[in-house]
Coordinates of C-alpha atoms in Angstrom, one line a residue:
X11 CA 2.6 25.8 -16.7
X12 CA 2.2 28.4 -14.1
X13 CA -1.3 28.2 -11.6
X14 CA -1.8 31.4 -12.7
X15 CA -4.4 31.4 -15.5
X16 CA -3.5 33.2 -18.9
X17 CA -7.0 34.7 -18.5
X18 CA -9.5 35.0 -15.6
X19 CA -13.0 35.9 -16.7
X20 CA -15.0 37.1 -13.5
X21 CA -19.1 37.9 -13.2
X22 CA -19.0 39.2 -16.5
X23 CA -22.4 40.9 -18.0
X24 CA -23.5 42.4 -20.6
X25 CA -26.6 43.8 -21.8
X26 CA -28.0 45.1 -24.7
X27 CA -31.3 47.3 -24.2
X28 CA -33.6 45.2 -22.1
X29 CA -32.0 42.2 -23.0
X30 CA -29.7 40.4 -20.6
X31 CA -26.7 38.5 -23.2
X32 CA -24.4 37.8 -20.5
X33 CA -25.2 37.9 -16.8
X34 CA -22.0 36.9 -13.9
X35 CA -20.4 34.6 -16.3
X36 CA -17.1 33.2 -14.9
X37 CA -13.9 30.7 -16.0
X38 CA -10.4 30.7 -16.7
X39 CA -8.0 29.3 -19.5
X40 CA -4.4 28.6 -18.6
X41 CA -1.5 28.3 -21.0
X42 CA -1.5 25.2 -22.4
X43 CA -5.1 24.2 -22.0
X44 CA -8.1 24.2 -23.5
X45 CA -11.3 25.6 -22.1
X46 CA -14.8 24.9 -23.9
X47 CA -17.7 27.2 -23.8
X48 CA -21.1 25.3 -24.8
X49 CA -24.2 26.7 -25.0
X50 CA -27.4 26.2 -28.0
X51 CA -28.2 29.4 -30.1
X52 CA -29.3 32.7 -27.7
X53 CA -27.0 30.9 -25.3
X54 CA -24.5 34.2 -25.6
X55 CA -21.4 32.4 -26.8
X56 CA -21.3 34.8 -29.5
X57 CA -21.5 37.8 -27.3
X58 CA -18.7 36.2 -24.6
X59 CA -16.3 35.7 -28.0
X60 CA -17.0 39.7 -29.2
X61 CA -15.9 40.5 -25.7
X62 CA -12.6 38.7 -25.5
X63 CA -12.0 39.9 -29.0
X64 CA -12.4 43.6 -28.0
X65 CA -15.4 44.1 -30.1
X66 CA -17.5 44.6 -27.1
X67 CA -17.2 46.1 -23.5
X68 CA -18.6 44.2 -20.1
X69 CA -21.2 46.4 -18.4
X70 CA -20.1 44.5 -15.7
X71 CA -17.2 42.0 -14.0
X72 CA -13.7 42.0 -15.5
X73 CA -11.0 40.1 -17.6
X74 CA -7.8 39.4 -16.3
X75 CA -4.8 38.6 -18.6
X76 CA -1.6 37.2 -17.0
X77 CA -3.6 37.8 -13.5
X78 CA -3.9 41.9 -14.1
X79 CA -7.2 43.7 -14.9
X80 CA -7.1 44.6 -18.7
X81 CA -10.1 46.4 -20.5
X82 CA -9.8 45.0 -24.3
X83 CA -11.1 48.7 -26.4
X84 CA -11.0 47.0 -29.8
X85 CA -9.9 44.1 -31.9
X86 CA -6.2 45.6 -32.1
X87 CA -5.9 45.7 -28.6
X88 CA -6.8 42.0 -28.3
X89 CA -4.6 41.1 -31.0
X90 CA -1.9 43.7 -29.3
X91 CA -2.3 41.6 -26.1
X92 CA -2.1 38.2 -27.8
X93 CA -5.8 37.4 -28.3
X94 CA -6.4 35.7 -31.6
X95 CA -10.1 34.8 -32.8
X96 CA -11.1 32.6 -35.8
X97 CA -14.4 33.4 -36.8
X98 CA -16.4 31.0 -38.6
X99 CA -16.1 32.6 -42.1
X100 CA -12.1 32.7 -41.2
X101 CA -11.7 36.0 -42.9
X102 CA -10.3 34.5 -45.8
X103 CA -10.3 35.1 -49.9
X104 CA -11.4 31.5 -51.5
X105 CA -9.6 32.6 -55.1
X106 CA -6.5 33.7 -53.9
X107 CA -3.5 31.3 -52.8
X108 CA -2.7 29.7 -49.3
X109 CA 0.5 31.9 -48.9
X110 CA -1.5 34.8 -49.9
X111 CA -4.0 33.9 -47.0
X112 CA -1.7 33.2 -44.8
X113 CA -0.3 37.1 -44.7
X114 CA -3.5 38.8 -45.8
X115 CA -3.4 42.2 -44.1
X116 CA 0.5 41.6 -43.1
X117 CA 2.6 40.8 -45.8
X118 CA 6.2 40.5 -45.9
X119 CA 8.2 43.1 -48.2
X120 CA 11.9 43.2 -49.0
X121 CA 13.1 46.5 -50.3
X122 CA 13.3 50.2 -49.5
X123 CA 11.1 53.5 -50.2
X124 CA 9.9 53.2 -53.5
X125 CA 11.6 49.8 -54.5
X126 CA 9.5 48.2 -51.2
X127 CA 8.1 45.3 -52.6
X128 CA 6.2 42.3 -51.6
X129 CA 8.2 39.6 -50.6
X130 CA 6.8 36.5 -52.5
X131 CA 9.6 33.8 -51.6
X132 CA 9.7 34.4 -47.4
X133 CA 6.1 34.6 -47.9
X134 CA 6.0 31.1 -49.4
X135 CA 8.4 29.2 -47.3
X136 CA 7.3 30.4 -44.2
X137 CA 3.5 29.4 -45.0
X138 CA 4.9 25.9 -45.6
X139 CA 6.9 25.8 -42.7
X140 CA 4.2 27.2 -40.5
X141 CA 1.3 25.2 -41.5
X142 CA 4.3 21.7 -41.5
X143 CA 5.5 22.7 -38.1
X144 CA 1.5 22.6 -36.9
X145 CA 1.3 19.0 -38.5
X146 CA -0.2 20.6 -41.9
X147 CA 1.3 19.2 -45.2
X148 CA -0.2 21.4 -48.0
X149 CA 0.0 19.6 -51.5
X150 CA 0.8 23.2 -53.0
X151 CA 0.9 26.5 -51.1
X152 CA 0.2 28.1 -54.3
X153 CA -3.4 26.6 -54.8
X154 CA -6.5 28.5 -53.8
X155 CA -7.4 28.0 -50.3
X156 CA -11.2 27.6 -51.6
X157 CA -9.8 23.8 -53.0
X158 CA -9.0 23.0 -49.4
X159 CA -11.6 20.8 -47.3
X160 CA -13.3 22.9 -44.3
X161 CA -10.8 21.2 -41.9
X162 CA -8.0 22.2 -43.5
X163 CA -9.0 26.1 -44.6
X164 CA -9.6 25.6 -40.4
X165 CA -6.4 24.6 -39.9
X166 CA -4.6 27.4 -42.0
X167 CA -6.8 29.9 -40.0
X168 CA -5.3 28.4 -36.8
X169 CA -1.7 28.1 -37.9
X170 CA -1.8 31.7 -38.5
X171 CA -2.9 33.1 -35.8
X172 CA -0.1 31.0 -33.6
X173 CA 2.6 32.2 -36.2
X174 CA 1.3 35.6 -35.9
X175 CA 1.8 35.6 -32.2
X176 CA -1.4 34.2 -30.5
X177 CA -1.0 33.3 -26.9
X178 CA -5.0 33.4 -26.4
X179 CA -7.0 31.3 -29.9
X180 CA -10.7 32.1 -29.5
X181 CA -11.9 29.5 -32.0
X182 CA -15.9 30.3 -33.3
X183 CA -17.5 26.6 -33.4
X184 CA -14.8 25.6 -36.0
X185 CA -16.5 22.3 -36.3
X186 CA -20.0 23.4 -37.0
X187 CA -20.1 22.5 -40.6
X188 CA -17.8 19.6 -40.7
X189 CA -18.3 16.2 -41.1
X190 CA -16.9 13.5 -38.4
X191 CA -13.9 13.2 -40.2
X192 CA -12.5 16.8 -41.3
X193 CA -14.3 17.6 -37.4
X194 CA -11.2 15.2 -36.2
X195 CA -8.9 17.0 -38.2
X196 CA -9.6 20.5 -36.5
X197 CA -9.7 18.9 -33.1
X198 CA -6.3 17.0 -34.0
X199 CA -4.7 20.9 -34.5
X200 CA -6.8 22.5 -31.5
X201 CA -4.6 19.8 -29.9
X202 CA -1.6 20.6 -31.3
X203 CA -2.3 24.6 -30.6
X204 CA -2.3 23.4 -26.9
X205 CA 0.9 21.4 -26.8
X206 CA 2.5 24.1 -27.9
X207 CA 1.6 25.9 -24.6
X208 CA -0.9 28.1 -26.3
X209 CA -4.4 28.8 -24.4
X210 CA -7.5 28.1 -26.3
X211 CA -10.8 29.0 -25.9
X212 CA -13.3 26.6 -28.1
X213 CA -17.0 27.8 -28.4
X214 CA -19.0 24.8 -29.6
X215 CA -22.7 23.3 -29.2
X216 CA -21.4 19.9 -29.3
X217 CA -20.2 17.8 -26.3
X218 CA -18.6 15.1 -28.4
X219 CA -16.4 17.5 -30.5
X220 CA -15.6 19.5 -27.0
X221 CA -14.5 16.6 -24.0
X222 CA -12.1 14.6 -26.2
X223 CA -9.6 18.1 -26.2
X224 CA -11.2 20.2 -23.0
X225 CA -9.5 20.3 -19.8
X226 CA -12.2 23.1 -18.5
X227 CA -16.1 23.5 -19.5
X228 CA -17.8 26.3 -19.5
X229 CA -21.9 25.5 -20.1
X230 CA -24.2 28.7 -20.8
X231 CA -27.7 28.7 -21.0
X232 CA -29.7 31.9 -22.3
X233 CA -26.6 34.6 -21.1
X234 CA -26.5 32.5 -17.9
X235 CA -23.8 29.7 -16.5
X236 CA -24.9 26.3 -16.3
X237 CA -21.6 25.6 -14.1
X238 CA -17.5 25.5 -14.8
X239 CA -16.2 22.7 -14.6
X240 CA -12.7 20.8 -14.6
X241 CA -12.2 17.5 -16.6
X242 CA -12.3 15.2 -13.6
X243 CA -15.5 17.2 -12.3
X244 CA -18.0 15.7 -14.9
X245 CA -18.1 12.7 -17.4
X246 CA -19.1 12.8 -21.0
X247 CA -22.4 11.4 -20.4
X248 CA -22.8 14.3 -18.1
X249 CA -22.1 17.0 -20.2
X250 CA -24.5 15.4 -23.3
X251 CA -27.0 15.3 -20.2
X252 CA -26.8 19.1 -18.7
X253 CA -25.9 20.5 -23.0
X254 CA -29.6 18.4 -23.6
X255 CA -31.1 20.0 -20.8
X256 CA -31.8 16.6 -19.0
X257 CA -34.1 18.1 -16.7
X258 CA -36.4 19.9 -19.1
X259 CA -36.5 17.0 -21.4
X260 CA -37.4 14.9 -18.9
X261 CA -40.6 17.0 -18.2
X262 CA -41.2 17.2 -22.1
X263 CA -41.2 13.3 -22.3
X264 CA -43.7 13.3 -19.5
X265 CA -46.1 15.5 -21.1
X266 CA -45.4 13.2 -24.6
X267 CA -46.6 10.3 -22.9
X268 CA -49.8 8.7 -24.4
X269 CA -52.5 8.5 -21.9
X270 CA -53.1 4.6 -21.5
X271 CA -56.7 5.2 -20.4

């Protein structure tokens, strides 16, 4: 791993109207790390993942990839530069098959001119060696992928953006709506995303699911930075504390207090 960072995001803002989303927000990600961005609702993780996907400009600041300015026009042009996002609702059909999934929007064909067909059998084996070579061992890759747990449909979602060329996996609180254990699953393949030199950016609200697999944290609090931090700059305790808002709580229990008189 270089020092370089795959991508450098400096002082970036954004507004919308008279509301501030995103104001001089910093961090980087390097290649085979993972950098966490934690922040409650109105916190703008969802605005700072819409402008590394391309769906919206900074007003101001600037990404770097691979150290150089880039300006990200549109969702292509993040996916062009290696800039894969998995949304919460994974863009995915519940009825139709894993393999189909897998290649929705880019599937395979074998073929010429008219007699260009799609090409069920690559399609097939190269889901199931995908999804084995990220540690995913599909019982059938013919079954709906709306009979697969949250963790795994997760997992798919991640093992197709690396096989379609990800360098950059912007993953939308993929743990949200798990329980503890298919939670460890995702984390287990976040991991695994990582080892294979990938960056990854993991927006979450919860510290627990975040330190185990961050090397860097990123904490917003209403479009604003709480602080960037490496690994060996804060404990877990610490980041439960400053994602709590120890400070605030601490005046709320103060004004809670019964009055012993």
């Amino acid at each position: 791993m270089t020092d370089a960072p795959l991508l450098e995001i400096r002082d970036v803002s954004k507004t919308f109207g008279s509301v501030i989303s995103l104001s001089g927000v910093s961090t980087t990600v390097h290649a085979g790390q993972v950098t966490c961005v934690l922040g409650d609702n109105g916190a703008g993780k969802s605005t700072l993942i819409k402008i590394l996907s391309g769906v919206h400009q900074p007003d101001g600041g600037e990404l770097l990839l691979d150290g150089k300015p880039v300006r990200l026009g549109s969702p292509r042009e993040a996916l062009d530069a290696g800039i894969a996002t998995v949304y919460q609702d994974l863009a995915m059909v519940p009825l139709m098959a894993i393999w189909r999934n897998f290649f929705l929007g880019s599937e395979p064909t074998k073929g010429w001119g008219p007699f260009r067909r799609f090409d069920r059998a690559t399609a097939i084996d190269t889901t199931r060696r995908e999804l084995l070579e990220m540690g995913i061992d599909i019982r059938d890759p013919d079954q709906p992928v709306g009979t697969l747990s949250g963790g795994e449909r997760q997992s798919v979602a991640i093992a197709r953006a690396v096989h379609f060329g990800a360098r950059l996996l912007i993953l939308d609180e993929p743990t949200s709506a798990l329980g503890v254990k298919q939670a460890g699953v995702v984390l287990r393949y976040i991991a695994r995303a990582r080892d294979r030199g990938l960056g990854v950016v993991f927006i979450t609200h919860n510290p627990h699911h975040a330190y185990p697999v961050g090397d860097r944290f990123l904490l917003l609090n209403r479009g604003k930075s709480l602080g960037d931090f490496a690994k060996d700059e804060l404990s877990l305790p610490d980041l439960t504390r400053m994602m709590a808002g120890g400070a605030e709580l601490e005046q709320l229990a103060h004004e809670l207090e019964r009055d012993p008189s």
